[in-house]
mmCIF file of C-alpha atoms in Angstrom:
data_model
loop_
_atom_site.group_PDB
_atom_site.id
_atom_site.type_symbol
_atom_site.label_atom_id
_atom_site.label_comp_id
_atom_site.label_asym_id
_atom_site.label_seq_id
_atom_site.Cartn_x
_atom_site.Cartn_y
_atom_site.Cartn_z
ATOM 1 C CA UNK B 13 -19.187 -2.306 11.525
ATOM 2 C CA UNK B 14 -16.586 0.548 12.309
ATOM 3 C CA UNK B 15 -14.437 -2.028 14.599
ATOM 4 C CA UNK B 16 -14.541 -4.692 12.135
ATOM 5 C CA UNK B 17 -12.959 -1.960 9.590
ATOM 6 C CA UNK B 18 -10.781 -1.621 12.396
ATOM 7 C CA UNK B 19 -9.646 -5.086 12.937
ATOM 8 C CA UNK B 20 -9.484 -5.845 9.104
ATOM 9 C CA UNK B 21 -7.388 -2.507 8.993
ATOM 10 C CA UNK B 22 -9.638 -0.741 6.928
ATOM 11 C CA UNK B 23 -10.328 2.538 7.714
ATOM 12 C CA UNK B 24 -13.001 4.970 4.841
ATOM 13 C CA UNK B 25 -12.189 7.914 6.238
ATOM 14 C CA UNK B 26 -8.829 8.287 5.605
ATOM 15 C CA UNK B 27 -7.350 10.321 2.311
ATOM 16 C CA UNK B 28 -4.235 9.810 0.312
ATOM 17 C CA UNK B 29 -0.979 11.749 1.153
ATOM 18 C CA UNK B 30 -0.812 13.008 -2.372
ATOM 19 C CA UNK B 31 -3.258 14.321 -4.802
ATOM 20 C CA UNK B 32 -2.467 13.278 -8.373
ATOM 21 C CA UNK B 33 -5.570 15.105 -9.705
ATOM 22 C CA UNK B 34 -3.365 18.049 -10.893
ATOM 23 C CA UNK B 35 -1.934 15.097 -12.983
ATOM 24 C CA UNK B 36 -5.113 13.879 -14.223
ATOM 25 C CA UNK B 37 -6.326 17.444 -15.305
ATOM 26 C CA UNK B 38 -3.092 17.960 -16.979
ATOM 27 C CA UNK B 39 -3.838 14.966 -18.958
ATOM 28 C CA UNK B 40 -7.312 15.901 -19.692
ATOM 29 C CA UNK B 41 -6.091 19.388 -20.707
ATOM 30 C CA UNK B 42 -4.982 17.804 -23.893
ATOM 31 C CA UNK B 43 -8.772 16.848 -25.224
ATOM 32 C CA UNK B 44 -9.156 20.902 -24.422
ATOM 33 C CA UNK B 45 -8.041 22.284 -28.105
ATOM 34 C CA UNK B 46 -10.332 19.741 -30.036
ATOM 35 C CA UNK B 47 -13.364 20.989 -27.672
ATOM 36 C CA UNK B 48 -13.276 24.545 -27.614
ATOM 37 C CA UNK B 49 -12.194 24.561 -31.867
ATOM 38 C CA UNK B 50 -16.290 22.712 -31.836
ATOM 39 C CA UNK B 51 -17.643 25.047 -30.011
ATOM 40 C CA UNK B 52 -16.244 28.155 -31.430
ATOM 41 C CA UNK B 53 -16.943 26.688 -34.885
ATOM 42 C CA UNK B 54 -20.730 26.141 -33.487
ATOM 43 C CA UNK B 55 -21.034 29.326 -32.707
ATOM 44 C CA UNK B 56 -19.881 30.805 -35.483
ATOM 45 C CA UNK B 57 -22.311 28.390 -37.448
ATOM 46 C CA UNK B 58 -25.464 29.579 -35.038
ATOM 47 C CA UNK B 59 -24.677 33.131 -35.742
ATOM 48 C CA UNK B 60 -24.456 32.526 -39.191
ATOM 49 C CA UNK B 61 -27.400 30.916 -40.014
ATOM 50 C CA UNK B 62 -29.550 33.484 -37.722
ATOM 51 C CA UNK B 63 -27.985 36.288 -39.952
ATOM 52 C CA UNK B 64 -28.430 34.634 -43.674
ATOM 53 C CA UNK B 65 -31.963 32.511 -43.045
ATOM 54 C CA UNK B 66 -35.077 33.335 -40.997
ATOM 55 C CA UNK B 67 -34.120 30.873 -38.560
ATOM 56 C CA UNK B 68 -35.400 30.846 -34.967
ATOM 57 C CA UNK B 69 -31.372 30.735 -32.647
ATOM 58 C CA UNK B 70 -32.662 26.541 -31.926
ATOM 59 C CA UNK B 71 -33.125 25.997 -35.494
ATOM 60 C CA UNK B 72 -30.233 27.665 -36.240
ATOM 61 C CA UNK B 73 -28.030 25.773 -33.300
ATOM 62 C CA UNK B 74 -29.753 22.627 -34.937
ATOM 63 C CA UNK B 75 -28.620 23.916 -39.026
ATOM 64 C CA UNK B 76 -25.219 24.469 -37.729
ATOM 65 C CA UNK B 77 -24.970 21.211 -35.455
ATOM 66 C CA UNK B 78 -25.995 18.623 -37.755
ATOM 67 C CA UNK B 79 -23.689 20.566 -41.049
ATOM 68 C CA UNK B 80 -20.865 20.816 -38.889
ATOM 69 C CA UNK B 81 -20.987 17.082 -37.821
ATOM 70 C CA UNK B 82 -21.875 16.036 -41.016
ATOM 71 C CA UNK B 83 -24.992 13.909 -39.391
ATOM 72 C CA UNK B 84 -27.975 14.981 -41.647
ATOM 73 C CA UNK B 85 -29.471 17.383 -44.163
ATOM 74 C CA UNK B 86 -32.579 18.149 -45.292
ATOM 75 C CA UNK B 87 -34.799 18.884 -42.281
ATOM 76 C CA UNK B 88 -34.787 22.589 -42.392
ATOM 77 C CA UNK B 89 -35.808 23.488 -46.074
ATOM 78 C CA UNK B 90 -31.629 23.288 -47.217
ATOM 79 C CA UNK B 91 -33.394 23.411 -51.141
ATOM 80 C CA UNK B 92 -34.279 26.933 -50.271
ATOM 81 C CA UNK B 93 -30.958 28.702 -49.394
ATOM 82 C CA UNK B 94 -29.495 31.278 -50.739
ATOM 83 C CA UNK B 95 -26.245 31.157 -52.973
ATOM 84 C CA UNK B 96 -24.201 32.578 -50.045
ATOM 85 C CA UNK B 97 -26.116 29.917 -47.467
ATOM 86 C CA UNK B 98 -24.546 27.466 -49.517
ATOM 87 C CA UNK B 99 -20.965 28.849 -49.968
ATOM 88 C CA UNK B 100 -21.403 29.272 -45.991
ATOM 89 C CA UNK B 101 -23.176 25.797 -45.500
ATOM 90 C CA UNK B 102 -19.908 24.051 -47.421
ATOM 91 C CA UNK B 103 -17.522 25.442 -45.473
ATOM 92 C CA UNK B 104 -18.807 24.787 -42.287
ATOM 93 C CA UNK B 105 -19.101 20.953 -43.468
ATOM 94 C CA UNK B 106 -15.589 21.081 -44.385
ATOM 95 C CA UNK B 107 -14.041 22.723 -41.276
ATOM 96 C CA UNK B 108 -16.002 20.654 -39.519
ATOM 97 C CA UNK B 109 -15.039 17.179 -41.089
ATOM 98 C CA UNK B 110 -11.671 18.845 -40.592
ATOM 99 C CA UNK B 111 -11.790 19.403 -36.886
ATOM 100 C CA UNK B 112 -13.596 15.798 -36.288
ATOM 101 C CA UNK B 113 -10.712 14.167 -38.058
ATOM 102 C CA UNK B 114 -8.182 16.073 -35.691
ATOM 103 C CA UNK B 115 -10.628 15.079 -32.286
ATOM 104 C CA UNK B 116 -10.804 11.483 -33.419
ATOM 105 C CA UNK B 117 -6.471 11.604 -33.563
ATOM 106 C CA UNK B 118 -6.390 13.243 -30.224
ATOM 107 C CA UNK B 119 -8.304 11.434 -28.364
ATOM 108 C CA UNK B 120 -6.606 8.251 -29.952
ATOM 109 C CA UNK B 121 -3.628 9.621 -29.398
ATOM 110 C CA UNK B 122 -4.406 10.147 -25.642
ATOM 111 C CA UNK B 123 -5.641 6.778 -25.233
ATOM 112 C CA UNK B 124 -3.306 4.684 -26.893
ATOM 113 C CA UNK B 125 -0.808 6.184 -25.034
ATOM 114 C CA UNK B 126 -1.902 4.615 -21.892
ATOM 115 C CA UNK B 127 -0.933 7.757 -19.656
ATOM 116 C CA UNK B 128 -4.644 8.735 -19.050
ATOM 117 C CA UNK B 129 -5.389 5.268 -18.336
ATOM 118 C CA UNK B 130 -2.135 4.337 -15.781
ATOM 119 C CA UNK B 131 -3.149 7.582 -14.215
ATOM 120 C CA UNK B 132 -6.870 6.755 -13.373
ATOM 121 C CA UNK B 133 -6.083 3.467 -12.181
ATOM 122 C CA UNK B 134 -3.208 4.733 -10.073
ATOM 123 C CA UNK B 135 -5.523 7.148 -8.714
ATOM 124 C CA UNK B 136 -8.034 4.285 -7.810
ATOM 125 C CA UNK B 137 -5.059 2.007 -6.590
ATOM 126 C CA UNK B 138 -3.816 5.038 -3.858
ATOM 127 C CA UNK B 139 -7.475 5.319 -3.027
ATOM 128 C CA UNK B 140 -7.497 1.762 -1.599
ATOM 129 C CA UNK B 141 -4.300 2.039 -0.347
ATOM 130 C CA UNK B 142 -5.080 5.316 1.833
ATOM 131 C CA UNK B 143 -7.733 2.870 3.816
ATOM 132 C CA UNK B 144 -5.046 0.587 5.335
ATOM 133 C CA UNK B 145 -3.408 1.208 8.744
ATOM 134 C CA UNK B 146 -0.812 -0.543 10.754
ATOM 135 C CA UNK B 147 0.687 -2.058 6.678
ATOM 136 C CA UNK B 148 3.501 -3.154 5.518
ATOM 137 C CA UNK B 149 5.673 -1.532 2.624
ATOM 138 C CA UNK B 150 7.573 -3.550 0.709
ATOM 139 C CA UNK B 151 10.274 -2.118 -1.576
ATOM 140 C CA UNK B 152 11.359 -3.968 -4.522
ATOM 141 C CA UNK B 153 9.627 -6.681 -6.292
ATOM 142 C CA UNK B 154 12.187 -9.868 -6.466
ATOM 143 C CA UNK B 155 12.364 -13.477 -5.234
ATOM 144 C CA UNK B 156 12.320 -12.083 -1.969
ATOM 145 C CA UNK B 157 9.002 -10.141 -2.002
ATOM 146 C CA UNK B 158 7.342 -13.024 -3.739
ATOM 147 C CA UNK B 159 7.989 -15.323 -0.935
ATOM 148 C CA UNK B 160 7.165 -12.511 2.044
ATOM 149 C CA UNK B 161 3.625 -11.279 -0.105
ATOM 150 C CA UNK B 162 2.255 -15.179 0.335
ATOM 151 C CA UNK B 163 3.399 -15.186 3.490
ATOM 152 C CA UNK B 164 1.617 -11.888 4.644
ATOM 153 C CA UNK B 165 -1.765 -12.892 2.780
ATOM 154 C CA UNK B 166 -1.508 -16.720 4.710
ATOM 155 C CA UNK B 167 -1.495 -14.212 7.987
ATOM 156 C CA UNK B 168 -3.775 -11.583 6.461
ATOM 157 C CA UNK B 169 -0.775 -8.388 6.902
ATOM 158 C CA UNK B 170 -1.842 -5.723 4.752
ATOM 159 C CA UNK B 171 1.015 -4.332 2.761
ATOM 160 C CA UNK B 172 1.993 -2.690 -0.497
ATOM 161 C CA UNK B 173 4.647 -3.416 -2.199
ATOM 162 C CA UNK B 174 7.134 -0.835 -4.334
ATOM 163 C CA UNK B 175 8.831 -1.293 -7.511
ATOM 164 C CA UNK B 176 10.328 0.700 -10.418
ATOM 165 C CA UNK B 177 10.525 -1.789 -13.294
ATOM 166 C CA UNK B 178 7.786 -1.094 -16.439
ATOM 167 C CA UNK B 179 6.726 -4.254 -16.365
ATOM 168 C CA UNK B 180 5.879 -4.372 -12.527
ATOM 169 C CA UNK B 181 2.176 -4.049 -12.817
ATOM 170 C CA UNK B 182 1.965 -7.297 -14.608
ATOM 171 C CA UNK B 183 4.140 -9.331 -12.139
ATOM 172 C CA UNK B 184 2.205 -7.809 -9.349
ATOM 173 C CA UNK B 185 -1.233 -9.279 -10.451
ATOM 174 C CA UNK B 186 0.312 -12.509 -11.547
ATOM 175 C CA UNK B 187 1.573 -12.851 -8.115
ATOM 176 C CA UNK B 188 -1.939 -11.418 -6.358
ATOM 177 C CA UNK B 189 -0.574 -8.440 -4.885
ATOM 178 C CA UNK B 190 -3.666 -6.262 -3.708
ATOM 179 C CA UNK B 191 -1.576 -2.755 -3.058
ATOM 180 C CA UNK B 192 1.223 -1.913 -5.510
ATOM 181 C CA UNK B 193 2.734 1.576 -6.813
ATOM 182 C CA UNK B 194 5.002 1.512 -10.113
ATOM 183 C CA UNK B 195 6.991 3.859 -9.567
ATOM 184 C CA UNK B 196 10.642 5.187 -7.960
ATOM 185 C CA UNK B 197 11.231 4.081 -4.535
ATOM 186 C CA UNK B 198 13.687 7.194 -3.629
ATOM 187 C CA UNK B 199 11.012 10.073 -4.568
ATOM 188 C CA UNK B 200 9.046 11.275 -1.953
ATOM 189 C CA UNK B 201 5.616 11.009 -3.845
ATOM 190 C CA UNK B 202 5.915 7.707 -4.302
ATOM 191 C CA UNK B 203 6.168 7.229 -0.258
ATOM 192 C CA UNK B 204 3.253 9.410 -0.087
ATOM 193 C CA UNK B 205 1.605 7.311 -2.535
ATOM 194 C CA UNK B 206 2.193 3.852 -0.240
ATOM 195 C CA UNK B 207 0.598 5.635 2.589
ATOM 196 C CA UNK B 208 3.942 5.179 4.535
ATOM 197 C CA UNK B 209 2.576 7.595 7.274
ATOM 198 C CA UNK B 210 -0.144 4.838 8.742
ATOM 199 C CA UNK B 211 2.286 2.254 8.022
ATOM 200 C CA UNK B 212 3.605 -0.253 10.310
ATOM 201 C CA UNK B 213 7.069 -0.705 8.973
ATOM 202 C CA UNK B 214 9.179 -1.490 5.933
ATOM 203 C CA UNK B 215 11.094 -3.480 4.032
ATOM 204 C CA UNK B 216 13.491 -3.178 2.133
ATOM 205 C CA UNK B 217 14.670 -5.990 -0.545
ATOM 206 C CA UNK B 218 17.095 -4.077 -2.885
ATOM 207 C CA UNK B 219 20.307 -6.103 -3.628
ATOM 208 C CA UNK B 220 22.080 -3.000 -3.756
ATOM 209 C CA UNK B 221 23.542 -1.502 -0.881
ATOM 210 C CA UNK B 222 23.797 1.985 -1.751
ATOM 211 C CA UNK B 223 19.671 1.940 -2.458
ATOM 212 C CA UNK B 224 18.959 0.267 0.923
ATOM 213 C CA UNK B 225 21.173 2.976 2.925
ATOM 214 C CA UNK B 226 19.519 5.323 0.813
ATOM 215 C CA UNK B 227 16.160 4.499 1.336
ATOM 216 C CA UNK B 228 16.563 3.712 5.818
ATOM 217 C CA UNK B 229 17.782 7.228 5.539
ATOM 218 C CA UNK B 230 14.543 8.602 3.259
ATOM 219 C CA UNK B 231 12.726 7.001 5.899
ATOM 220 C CA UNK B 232 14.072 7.866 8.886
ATOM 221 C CA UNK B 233 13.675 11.557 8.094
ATOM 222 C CA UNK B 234 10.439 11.198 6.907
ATOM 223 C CA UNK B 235 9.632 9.907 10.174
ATOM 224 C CA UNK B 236 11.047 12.421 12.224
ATOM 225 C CA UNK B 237 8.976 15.051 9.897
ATOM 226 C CA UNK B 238 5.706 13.071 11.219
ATOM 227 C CA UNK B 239 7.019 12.838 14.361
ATOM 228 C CA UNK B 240 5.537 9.782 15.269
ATOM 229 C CA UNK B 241 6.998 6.387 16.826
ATOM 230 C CA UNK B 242 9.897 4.695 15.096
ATOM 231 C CA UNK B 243 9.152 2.644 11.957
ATOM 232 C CA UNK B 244 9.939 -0.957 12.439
ATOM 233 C CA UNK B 245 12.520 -1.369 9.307
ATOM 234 C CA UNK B 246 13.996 -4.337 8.059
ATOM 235 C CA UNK B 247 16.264 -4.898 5.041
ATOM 236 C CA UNK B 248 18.766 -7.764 3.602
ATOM 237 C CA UNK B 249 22.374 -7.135 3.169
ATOM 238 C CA UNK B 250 25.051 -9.851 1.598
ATOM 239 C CA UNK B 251 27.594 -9.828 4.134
ATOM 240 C CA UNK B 252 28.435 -8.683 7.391
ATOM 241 C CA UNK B 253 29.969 -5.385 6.469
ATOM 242 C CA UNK B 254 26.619 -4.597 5.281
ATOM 243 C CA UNK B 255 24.813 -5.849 8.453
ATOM 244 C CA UNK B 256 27.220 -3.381 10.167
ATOM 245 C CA UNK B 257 26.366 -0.412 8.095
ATOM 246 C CA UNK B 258 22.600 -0.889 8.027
ATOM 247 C CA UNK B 259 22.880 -1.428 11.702
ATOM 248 C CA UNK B 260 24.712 2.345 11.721
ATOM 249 C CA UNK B 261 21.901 4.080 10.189
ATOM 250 C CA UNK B 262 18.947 2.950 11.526
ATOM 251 C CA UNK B 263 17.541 -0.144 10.409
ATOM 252 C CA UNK B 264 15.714 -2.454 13.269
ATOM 253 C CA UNK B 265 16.505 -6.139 11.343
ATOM 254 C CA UNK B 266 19.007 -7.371 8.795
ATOM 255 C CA UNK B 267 18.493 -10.607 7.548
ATOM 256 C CA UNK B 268 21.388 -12.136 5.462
ATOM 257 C CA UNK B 269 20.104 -14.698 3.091
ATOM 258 C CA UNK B 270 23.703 -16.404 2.903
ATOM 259 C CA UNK B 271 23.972 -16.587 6.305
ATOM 260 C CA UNK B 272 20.786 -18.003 6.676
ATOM 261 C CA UNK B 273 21.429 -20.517 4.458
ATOM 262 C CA UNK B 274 24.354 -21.895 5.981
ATOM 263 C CA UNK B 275 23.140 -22.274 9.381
ATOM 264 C CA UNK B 276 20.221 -24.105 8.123
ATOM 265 C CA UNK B 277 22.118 -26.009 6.669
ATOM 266 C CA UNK B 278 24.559 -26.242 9.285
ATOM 267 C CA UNK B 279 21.182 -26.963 11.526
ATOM 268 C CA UNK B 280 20.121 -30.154 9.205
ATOM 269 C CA UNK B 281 23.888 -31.634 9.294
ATOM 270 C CA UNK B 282 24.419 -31.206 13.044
ATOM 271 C CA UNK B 283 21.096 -32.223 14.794
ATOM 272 C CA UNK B 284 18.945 -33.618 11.773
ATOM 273 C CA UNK B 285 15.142 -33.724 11.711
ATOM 274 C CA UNK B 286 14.711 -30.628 13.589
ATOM 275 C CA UNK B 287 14.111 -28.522 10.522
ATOM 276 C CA UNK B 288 11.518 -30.893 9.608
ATOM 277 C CA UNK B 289 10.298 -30.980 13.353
ATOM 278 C CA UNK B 290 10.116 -27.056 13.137
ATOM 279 C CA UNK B 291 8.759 -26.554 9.080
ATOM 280 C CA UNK B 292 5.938 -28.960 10.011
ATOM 281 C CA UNK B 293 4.459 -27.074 12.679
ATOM 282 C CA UNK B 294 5.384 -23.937 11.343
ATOM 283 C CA UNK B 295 3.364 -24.541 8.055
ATOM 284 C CA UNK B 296 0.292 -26.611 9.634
ATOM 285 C CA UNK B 297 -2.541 -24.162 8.489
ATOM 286 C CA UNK B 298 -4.939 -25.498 11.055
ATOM 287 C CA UNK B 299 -2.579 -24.868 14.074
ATOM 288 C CA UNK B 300 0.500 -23.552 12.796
ATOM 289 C CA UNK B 301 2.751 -21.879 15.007
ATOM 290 C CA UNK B 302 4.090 -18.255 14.987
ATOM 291 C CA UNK B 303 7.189 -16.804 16.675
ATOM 292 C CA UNK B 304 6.749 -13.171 17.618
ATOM 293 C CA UNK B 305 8.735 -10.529 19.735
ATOM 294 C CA UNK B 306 6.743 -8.494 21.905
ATOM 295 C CA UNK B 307 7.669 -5.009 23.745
ATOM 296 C CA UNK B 308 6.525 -4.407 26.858
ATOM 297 C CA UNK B 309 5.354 -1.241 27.356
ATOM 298 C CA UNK B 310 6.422 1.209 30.478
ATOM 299 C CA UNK B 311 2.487 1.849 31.088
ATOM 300 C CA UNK B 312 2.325 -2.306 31.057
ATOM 301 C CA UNK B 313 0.770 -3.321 34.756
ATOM 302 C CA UNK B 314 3.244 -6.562 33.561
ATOM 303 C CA UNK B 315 6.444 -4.383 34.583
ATOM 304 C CA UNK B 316 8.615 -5.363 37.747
ATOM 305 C CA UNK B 317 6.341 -8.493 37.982
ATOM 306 C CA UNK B 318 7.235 -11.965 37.910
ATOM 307 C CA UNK B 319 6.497 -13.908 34.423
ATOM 308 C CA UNK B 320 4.402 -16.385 36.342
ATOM 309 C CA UNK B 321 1.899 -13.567 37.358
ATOM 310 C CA UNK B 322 0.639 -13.244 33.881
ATOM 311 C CA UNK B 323 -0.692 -16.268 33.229
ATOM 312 C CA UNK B 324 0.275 -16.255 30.172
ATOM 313 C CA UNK B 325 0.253 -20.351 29.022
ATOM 314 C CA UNK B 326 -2.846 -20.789 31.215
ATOM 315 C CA UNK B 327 -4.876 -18.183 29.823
ATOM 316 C CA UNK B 328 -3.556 -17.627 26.286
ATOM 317 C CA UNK B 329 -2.010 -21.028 25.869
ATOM 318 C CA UNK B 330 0.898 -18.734 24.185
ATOM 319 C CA UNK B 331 4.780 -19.355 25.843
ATOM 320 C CA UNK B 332 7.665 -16.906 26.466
ATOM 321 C CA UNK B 333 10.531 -18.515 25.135
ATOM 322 C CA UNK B 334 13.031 -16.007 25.709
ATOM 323 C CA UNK B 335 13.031 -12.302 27.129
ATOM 324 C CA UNK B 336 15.680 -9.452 25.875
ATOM 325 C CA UNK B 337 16.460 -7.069 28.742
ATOM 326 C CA UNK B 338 16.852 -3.022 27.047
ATOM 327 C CA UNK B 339 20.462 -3.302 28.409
ATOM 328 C CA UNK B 340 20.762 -6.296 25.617
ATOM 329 C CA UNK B 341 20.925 -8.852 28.026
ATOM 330 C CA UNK B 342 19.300 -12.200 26.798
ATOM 331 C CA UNK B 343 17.721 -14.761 28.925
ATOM 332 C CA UNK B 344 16.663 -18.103 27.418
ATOM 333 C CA UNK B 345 13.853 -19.973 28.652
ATOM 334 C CA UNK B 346 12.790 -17.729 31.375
ATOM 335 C CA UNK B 347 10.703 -19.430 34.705
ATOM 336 C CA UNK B 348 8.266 -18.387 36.273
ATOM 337 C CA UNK B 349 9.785 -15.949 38.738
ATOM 338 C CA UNK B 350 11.629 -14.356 35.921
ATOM 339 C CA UNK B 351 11.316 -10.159 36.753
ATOM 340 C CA UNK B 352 9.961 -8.663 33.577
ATOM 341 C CA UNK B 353 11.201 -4.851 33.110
ATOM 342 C CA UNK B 354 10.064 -1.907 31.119
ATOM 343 C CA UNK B 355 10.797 -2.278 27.438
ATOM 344 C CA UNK B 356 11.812 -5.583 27.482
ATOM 345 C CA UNK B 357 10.914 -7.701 24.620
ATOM 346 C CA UNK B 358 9.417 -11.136 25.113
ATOM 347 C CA UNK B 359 9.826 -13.877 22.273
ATOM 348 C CA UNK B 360 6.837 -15.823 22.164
ATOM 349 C CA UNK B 361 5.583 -19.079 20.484
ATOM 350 C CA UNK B 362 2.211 -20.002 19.889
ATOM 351 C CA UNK B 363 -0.572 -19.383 16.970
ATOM 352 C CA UNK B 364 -2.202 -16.247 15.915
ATOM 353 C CA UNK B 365 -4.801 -15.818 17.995
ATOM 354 C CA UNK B 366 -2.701 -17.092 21.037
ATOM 355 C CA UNK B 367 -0.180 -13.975 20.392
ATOM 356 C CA UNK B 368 -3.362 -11.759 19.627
ATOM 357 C CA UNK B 369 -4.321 -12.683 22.890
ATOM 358 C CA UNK B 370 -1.389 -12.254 24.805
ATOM 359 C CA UNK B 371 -0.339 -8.839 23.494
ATOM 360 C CA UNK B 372 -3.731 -7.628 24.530
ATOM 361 C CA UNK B 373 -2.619 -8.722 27.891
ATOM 362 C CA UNK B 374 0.592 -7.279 28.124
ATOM 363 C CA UNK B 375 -0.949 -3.906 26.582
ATOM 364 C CA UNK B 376 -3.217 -3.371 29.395
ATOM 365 C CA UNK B 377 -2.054 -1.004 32.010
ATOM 366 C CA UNK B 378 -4.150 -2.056 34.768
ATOM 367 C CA UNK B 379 -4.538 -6.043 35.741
ATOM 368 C CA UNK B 380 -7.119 -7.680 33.341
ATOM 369 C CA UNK B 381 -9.543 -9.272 35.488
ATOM 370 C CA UNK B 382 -9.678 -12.380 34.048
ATOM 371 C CA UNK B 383 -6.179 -13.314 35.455
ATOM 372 C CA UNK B 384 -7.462 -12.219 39.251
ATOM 373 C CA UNK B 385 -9.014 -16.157 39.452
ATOM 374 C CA UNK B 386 -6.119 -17.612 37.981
ATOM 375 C CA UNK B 387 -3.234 -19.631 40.022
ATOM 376 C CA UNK B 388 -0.100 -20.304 39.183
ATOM 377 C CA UNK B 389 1.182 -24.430 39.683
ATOM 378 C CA UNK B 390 4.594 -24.096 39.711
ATOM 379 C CA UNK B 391 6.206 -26.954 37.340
#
């Protein structure tokens, strides 16, 4: 059971970043005035009845409950009290018709206002959210995030996506988001909230510049504070000055959507059919294909060997398509005797479970022995 948690990314043992039950109390703390007016009032009625009636203290509780709640009378020989029992008895029926009036407004008050209510089921929502490892946040709910969110849930990605705008909460279950926060993307409880310390990577869909700088900053500090490995962050920008700039201060990708545009389009005038060629195996749920860059580690037993000595396309049935030297240097449809270095990054095509396969491969630091019985045939 605990590595299928694992490999669905679900993990019970963890605990949210932040604690928002100072914020829950703090809302509770308002129902506090209503409550202790009921039971001082009680009191007061207990002790009176014990001095002005020969009362046993639960009979007297009981004379004082059901007066001050206006609930009953009669059970306790009421014909028989004394003038001042009755002045006594009336007042304690009107203070406490008084004080039930101002409970019934509170906690009205407190529940119409919804902040109880957002709070709880933010509370739950960070809760769920603290379970996932290895996620995706997504900042800013737009176009954008609409298209990525389908796309993740088609691959089963866990992520959660960010947004500021009141009416968030309602686009995010319209659009089946399973992790969201409502709140401000720059503040560092909101971060905390998203869990960004198990997290994978991030990105960032803001159509403002100075909010996507802002936030690969927020970030990158926050993950030197943790100290741990480099968040994989990508963000859009609108034209190549932005690219630049994002580029400057940290962030992994840029994607430019205008840019994209055009060379697809460019792509459909120039050598036509190929988009359809590539969208038609690309969106084929029962073997649809998946590009993904892989790093190769320096523990990798793959370093300073040939390509051909993994094995890769007979074994995983998953092809490297292009390799990316760490001095930047590209090579494009590698063969077989293609040295692969440390930290390279290898661009491979093939499904999901192809790629699963193959990183686990390239992860290993000593020679998997399935590949001992395998020979290469050279083209």
């Amino acid at each position: 059971m605990s590595k299928l948690l694992w490999f669905l990314n679900f993990d019970n043992s963890k605990k949210p970043d932040i604690d928002l039950t100072p914020e829950l109390l703090n809302e509770l703390s308002r129902f506090r005035f209503p409550f202790v007016i009921v039971q001082i009032f009680l009191i007061i009625g207990t002790l009176g009845y014990l001095a002005l009636e020969d009362y046993t203290i639960i009979e007297a509780f009981f004379q004082a409950s059901y007066t001050f709640t206006n609930t009953g009378f009669g059970a306790l020989k009421e014909d028989q009290f004394s003038p001042i029992t009755i002045i006594f008895t009336t007042i304690l029926m009107l203070i406490g018709a008084a004080t039930i009036t101002l409970s019934v407004a509170v906690v009205v008050n407190v529940i119409m206002g919804g902040k109880l209510i957002s709070i709880i089921k933010e509370i739950k929502m960070i809760n769920k959210i603290a379970r996932l490892k290895n996620h995706y946040v997504i900042f800013y709910h737009n176009e954008f995030s609409i298209q990525l969110a389908e796309q993740f849930l088609q691959a089963q990605i866990p992520f959660v996506v960010i947004d500021p705008n009141e009416d968030f909460e309602k686009e995010a279950v319209k659009y089946k988001y399973p992790y969201y926060i409502n709140d401000d993307p720059h503040l560092l409880d909101t971060i905390l909230k998203a869990h960004l310390s198990s997290a994978k990577g991030v990105v960032i869909f803001s159509k403002n510049l100075t909010e996507n700088i802002a936030l690969i900053v927020s970030i990158r500090i926050y993950e030197k504070e943790l100290r741990r490995h480099s968040y994989n962050i990508i963000s859009i920008a609108n034209s190549n000055e932005e690219i630049s700039r994002l580029n400057k201060i940290g962030a992994n990708y840029i994607i430019s959507p205008t840019n994209l545009t055009a060379q697809r389009i460019s792509s459909i005038i120039i050598q036509p059919g190929s988009e359809n060629i590539i969208e038609h195996f690309m969106s084929k749920k029962e073997n649809s294909l998946s590009l993904e860059e892989v790093v190769v580690p320096k523990y990798s037993w793959l370093v300073l060997k040939k390509l051909k000595e993994a094995h890769l396309r007979e074994v995983t049935k998953a092809t490297v398509i292009g390799i990316e030297q760490k001095d930047g240097k590209y090579i494009s449809m590698p063969t077989g005797d293609t040295l692969i270095t440390s930290e390279c990054k290898l661009l491979i095509i093939g499904n999901s479970s192809h790629i699963r396969q193959t990183k686990r491969i390239i992860m290993k630091k000593e020679k998997p022995e399935e590949l001992k019985y395998v020979w290469y045939y050279p083209a």
